[in-house]
Amino acid sequence: MRKARRASSMAVSIPLTEDEQAAVTDGQSALDRLLDRLADTPTPAGPTPLHIGIPARATVLPVVEINRKST
């Protein structure tokens, strides 16, 4: 529940395309579809991710909440 609210608040702060929003909310398969679509899109420096050798897949790491006690 908390993770969904956090993603929602980020989406409000950062304008996202439909594909980007799906990648945030729908999980790994939506993220993979977005990355596949962007593989031939030039980066700000010019080359595409395929030209630089970046794979069109990503591993989603779990988000773990850390509670720190004040010392």
mmCIF file of N, CA and C in Angstrom:
data_model
loop_
_atom_site.group_PDB
_atom_site.id
_atom_site.type_symbol
_atom_site.label_atom_id
_atom_site.label_comp_id
_atom_site.label_asym_id
_atom_site.label_seq_id
_atom_site.Cartn_x
_atom_site.Cartn_y
_atom_site.Cartn_z
ATOM 1 N N MET A 1 0.833 -1.185 0.000
ATOM 2 C CA MET A 1 0.000 0.000 0.000
ATOM 3 C C MET A 1 0.880 1.252 0.000
ATOM 4 N N ARG A 2 1.882 1.286 0.862
ATOM 5 C CA ARG A 2 2.768 2.443 0.960
ATOM 6 C C ARG A 2 3.538 2.640 -0.343
ATOM 7 N N LYS A 3 3.998 1.528 -0.940
ATOM 8 C CA LYS A 3 4.761 1.605 -2.188
ATOM 9 C C LYS A 3 3.885 2.188 -3.303
ATOM 10 N N ALA A 4 2.627 1.789 -3.356
ATOM 11 C CA ALA A 4 1.711 2.297 -4.377
ATOM 12 C C ALA A 4 1.487 3.801 -4.204
ATOM 13 N N ARG A 5 1.344 4.259 -2.964
ATOM 14 C CA ARG A 5 1.170 5.694 -2.720
ATOM 15 C C ARG A 5 2.412 6.463 -3.132
ATOM 16 N N ARG A 6 3.579 5.904 -2.841
ATOM 17 C CA ARG A 6 4.840 6.562 -3.180
ATOM 18 C C ARG A 6 4.973 6.683 -4.701
ATOM 19 N N ALA A 7 4.672 5.604 -5.435
ATOM 20 C CA ALA A 7 4.721 5.639 -6.895
ATOM 21 C C ALA A 7 3.721 6.651 -7.424
ATOM 22 N N SER A 8 2.566 6.725 -6.808
ATOM 23 C CA SER A 8 1.549 7.681 -7.216
ATOM 24 C C SER A 8 2.030 9.105 -7.023
ATOM 25 N N SER A 9 2.657 9.393 -5.907
ATOM 26 C CA SER A 9 3.123 10.749 -5.652
ATOM 27 C C SER A 9 4.255 11.115 -6.600
ATOM 28 N N MET A 10 5.091 10.149 -6.970
ATOM 29 C CA MET A 10 6.154 10.413 -7.939
ATOM 30 C C MET A 10 5.537 10.710 -9.304
ATOM 31 N N ALA A 11 4.506 9.991 -9.682
ATOM 32 C CA ALA A 11 3.862 10.195 -10.971
ATOM 33 C C ALA A 11 3.240 11.586 -11.054
ATOM 34 N N VAL A 12 2.783 12.098 -9.946
ATOM 35 C CA VAL A 12 2.215 13.436 -9.921
ATOM 36 C C VAL A 12 3.321 14.463 -10.113
ATOM 37 N N SER A 13 4.502 14.201 -9.575
ATOM 38 C CA SER A 13 5.610 15.142 -9.650
ATOM 39 C C SER A 13 6.331 15.110 -10.988
ATOM 40 N N ILE A 14 6.351 13.969 -11.643
ATOM 41 C CA ILE A 14 7.091 13.796 -12.892
ATOM 42 C C ILE A 14 6.105 13.367 -13.969
ATOM 43 N N PRO A 15 5.926 14.185 -15.017
ATOM 44 C CA PRO A 15 5.005 13.788 -16.078
ATOM 45 C C PRO A 15 5.524 12.539 -16.796
ATOM 46 N N LEU A 16 4.672 11.533 -16.942
ATOM 47 C CA LEU A 16 5.056 10.278 -17.579
ATOM 48 C C LEU A 16 4.151 9.987 -18.763
ATOM 49 N N THR A 17 4.720 9.313 -19.772
ATOM 50 C CA THR A 17 3.900 8.825 -20.879
ATOM 51 C C THR A 17 3.093 7.630 -20.372
ATOM 52 N N GLU A 18 2.150 7.171 -21.171
ATOM 53 C CA GLU A 18 1.366 5.993 -20.790
ATOM 54 C C GLU A 18 2.260 4.776 -20.563
ATOM 55 N N ASP A 19 3.239 4.574 -21.470
ATOM 56 C CA ASP A 19 4.165 3.439 -21.344
ATOM 57 C C ASP A 19 5.006 3.541 -20.081
ATOM 58 N N GLU A 20 5.458 4.750 -19.765
ATOM 59 C CA GLU A 20 6.266 4.950 -18.557
ATOM 60 C C GLU A 20 5.440 4.707 -17.296
ATOM 61 N N GLN A 21 4.196 5.180 -17.296
ATOM 62 C CA GLN A 21 3.308 4.952 -16.156
ATOM 63 C C GLN A 21 3.058 3.469 -15.960
ATOM 64 N N ALA A 22 2.851 2.743 -17.059
ATOM 65 C CA ALA A 22 2.645 1.299 -16.976
ATOM 66 C C ALA A 22 3.886 0.621 -16.402
ATOM 67 N N ALA A 23 5.074 1.073 -16.798
ATOM 68 C CA ALA A 23 6.312 0.493 -16.276
ATOM 69 C C ALA A 23 6.431 0.699 -14.770
ATOM 70 N N VAL A 24 5.910 1.823 -14.274
ATOM 71 C CA VAL A 24 5.946 2.101 -12.828
ATOM 72 C C VAL A 24 4.928 1.257 -12.084
ATOM 73 N N THR A 25 3.731 1.122 -12.640
ATOM 74 C CA THR A 25 2.644 0.496 -11.884
ATOM 75 C C THR A 25 2.385 -0.970 -12.212
ATOM 76 N N ASP A 26 2.709 -1.413 -13.447
ATOM 77 C CA ASP A 26 2.315 -2.753 -13.871
ATOM 78 C C ASP A 26 3.398 -3.816 -13.745
ATOM 79 N N GLY A 27 4.611 -3.435 -13.399
ATOM 80 C CA GLY A 27 5.633 -4.439 -13.128
ATOM 81 C C GLY A 27 6.604 -4.713 -14.261
ATOM 82 N N GLN A 28 7.298 -5.829 -14.112
ATOM 83 C CA GLN A 28 8.434 -6.186 -14.957
ATOM 84 C C GLN A 28 8.091 -6.278 -16.439
ATOM 85 N N SER A 29 6.980 -6.903 -16.807
ATOM 86 C CA SER A 29 6.673 -7.061 -18.236
ATOM 87 C C SER A 29 6.446 -5.701 -18.902
ATOM 88 N N ALA A 30 5.787 -4.782 -18.212
ATOM 89 C CA ALA A 30 5.581 -3.438 -18.763
ATOM 90 C C ALA A 30 6.908 -2.694 -18.864
ATOM 91 N N LEU A 31 7.780 -2.872 -17.892
ATOM 92 C CA LEU A 31 9.107 -2.249 -17.941
ATOM 93 C C LEU A 31 9.911 -2.801 -19.112
ATOM 94 N N ASP A 32 9.858 -4.105 -19.317
ATOM 95 C CA ASP A 32 10.571 -4.721 -20.444
ATOM 96 C C ASP A 32 10.053 -4.197 -21.784
ATOM 97 N N ARG A 33 8.728 -4.046 -21.915
ATOM 98 C CA ARG A 33 8.154 -3.508 -23.160
ATOM 99 C C ARG A 33 8.654 -2.088 -23.418
ATOM 100 N N LEU A 34 8.699 -1.268 -22.369
ATOM 101 C CA LEU A 34 9.187 0.106 -22.499
ATOM 102 C C LEU A 34 10.659 0.114 -22.914
ATOM 103 N N LEU A 35 11.475 -0.709 -22.282
ATOM 104 C CA LEU A 35 12.892 -0.757 -22.615
ATOM 105 C C LEU A 35 13.123 -1.242 -24.040
ATOM 106 N N ASP A 36 12.334 -2.227 -24.479
ATOM 107 C CA ASP A 36 12.432 -2.703 -25.865
ATOM 108 C C ASP A 36 12.118 -1.568 -26.841
ATOM 109 N N ARG A 37 11.085 -0.807 -26.528
ATOM 110 C CA ARG A 37 10.678 0.301 -27.395
ATOM 111 C C ARG A 37 11.746 1.390 -27.448
ATOM 112 N N LEU A 38 12.438 1.618 -26.334
ATOM 113 C CA LEU A 38 13.427 2.692 -26.259
ATOM 114 C C LEU A 38 14.829 2.280 -26.702
ATOM 115 N N ALA A 39 15.040 1.003 -27.008
ATOM 116 C CA ALA A 39 16.373 0.499 -27.343
ATOM 117 C C ALA A 39 16.988 1.210 -28.547
ATOM 118 N N ASP A 40 16.168 1.665 -29.494
ATOM 119 C CA ASP A 40 16.674 2.366 -30.669
ATOM 120 C C ASP A 40 16.479 3.879 -30.597
ATOM 121 N N THR A 41 16.120 4.386 -29.419
ATOM 122 C CA THR A 41 15.932 5.821 -29.230
ATOM 123 C C THR A 41 17.264 6.434 -28.797
ATOM 124 N N PRO A 42 17.729 7.463 -29.511
ATOM 125 C CA PRO A 42 19.017 8.064 -29.146
ATOM 126 C C PRO A 42 19.012 8.654 -27.733
ATOM 127 N N THR A 43 20.135 8.503 -27.054
ATOM 128 C CA THR A 43 20.338 9.133 -25.748
ATOM 129 C C THR A 43 20.639 10.613 -25.981
ATOM 130 N N PRO A 44 20.658 11.440 -24.937
ATOM 131 C CA PRO A 44 20.997 12.853 -25.139
ATOM 132 C C PRO A 44 22.363 13.047 -25.818
ATOM 133 N N ALA A 45 23.287 12.125 -25.623
ATOM 134 C CA ALA A 45 24.614 12.229 -26.247
ATOM 135 C C ALA A 45 24.596 11.793 -27.711
ATOM 136 N N GLY A 46 23.534 11.126 -28.175
ATOM 137 C CA GLY A 46 23.429 10.736 -29.571
ATOM 138 C C GLY A 46 23.266 9.252 -29.839
ATOM 139 N N PRO A 47 24.157 8.384 -29.308
ATOM 140 C CA PRO A 47 24.016 6.961 -29.623
ATOM 141 C C PRO A 47 22.798 6.343 -28.921
ATOM 142 N N THR A 48 22.299 5.272 -29.511
ATOM 143 C CA THR A 48 21.174 4.560 -28.896
ATOM 144 C C THR A 48 21.713 3.581 -27.853
ATOM 145 N N PRO A 49 20.863 3.112 -26.943
ATOM 146 C CA PRO A 49 21.319 2.091 -25.984
ATOM 147 C C PRO A 49 21.917 0.858 -26.678
ATOM 148 N N LEU A 50 21.355 0.473 -27.834
ATOM 149 C CA LEU A 50 21.909 -0.670 -28.566
ATOM 150 C C LEU A 50 23.329 -0.391 -29.038
ATOM 151 N N HIS A 51 23.587 0.836 -29.495
ATOM 152 C CA HIS A 51 24.933 1.198 -29.958
ATOM 153 C C HIS A 51 25.947 1.209 -28.810
ATOM 154 N N ILE A 52 25.506 1.574 -27.614
ATOM 155 C CA ILE A 52 26.445 1.605 -26.485
ATOM 156 C C ILE A 52 26.567 0.238 -25.814
ATOM 157 N N GLY A 53 25.715 -0.694 -26.207
ATOM 158 C CA GLY A 53 25.809 -2.049 -25.657
ATOM 159 C C GLY A 53 25.052 -2.259 -24.366
ATOM 160 N N ILE A 54 24.070 -1.409 -24.102
ATOM 161 C CA ILE A 54 23.254 -1.578 -22.893
ATOM 162 C C ILE A 54 22.127 -2.550 -23.217
ATOM 163 N N PRO A 55 21.972 -3.618 -22.414
ATOM 164 C CA PRO A 55 20.899 -4.585 -22.695
ATOM 165 C C PRO A 55 19.521 -3.942 -22.528
ATOM 166 N N ALA A 56 18.560 -4.424 -23.292
ATOM 167 C CA ALA A 56 17.199 -3.887 -23.243
ATOM 168 C C ALA A 56 16.365 -4.565 -22.163
ATOM 169 N N ARG A 57 16.977 -5.032 -21.139
ATOM 170 C CA ARG A 57 16.280 -5.647 -20.004
ATOM 171 C C ARG A 57 16.825 -5.045 -18.712
ATOM 172 N N ALA A 58 15.986 -5.013 -17.714
ATOM 173 C CA ALA A 58 16.405 -4.477 -16.426
ATOM 174 C C ALA A 58 15.968 -5.431 -15.330
ATOM 175 N N THR A 59 16.724 -5.459 -14.283
ATOM 176 C CA THR A 59 16.355 -6.233 -13.112
ATOM 177 C C THR A 59 15.790 -5.259 -12.086
ATOM 178 N N VAL A 60 14.566 -5.499 -11.699
ATOM 179 C CA VAL A 60 13.930 -4.637 -10.706
ATOM 180 C C VAL A 60 14.361 -5.119 -9.333
ATOM 181 N N LEU A 61 14.975 -4.232 -8.600
ATOM 182 C CA LEU A 61 15.413 -4.575 -7.251
ATOM 183 C C LEU A 61 14.305 -4.253 -6.259
ATOM 184 N N PRO A 62 14.153 -5.056 -5.231
ATOM 185 C CA PRO A 62 13.107 -4.772 -4.244
ATOM 186 C C PRO A 62 13.413 -3.493 -3.471
ATOM 187 N N VAL A 63 12.371 -2.784 -3.147
ATOM 188 C CA VAL A 63 12.522 -1.592 -2.323
ATOM 189 C C VAL A 63 12.283 -2.015 -0.884
ATOM 190 N N VAL A 64 13.267 -1.771 -0.044
ATOM 191 C CA VAL A 64 13.195 -2.183 1.341
ATOM 192 C C VAL A 64 13.203 -0.931 2.215
ATOM 193 N N GLU A 65 12.253 -0.870 3.104
ATOM 194 C CA GLU A 65 12.191 0.272 4.009
ATOM 195 C C GLU A 65 13.217 0.091 5.116
ATOM 196 N N ILE A 66 13.958 1.140 5.398
ATOM 197 C CA ILE A 66 14.962 1.096 6.461
ATOM 198 C C ILE A 66 14.544 2.083 7.545
ATOM 199 N N ASN A 67 14.456 1.575 8.747
ATOM 200 C CA ASN A 67 14.163 2.430 9.894
ATOM 201 C C ASN A 67 15.442 2.625 10.674
ATOM 202 N N ARG A 68 15.860 3.850 10.800
ATOM 203 C CA ARG A 68 17.089 4.138 11.555
ATOM 204 C C ARG A 68 16.716 4.727 12.895
ATOM 205 N N LYS A 69 17.395 4.230 13.897
ATOM 206 C CA LYS A 69 17.194 4.780 15.232
ATOM 207 C C LYS A 69 18.186 5.904 15.428
ATOM 208 N N SER A 70 17.730 6.971 16.018
ATOM 209 C CA SER A 70 18.657 8.089 16.273
ATOM 210 C C SER A 70 19.628 7.677 17.384
ATOM 211 N N THR A 71 20.860 8.117 17.234
ATOM 212 C CA THR A 71 21.881 7.765 18.244
ATOM 213 C C THR A 71 22.288 8.935 19.062
#
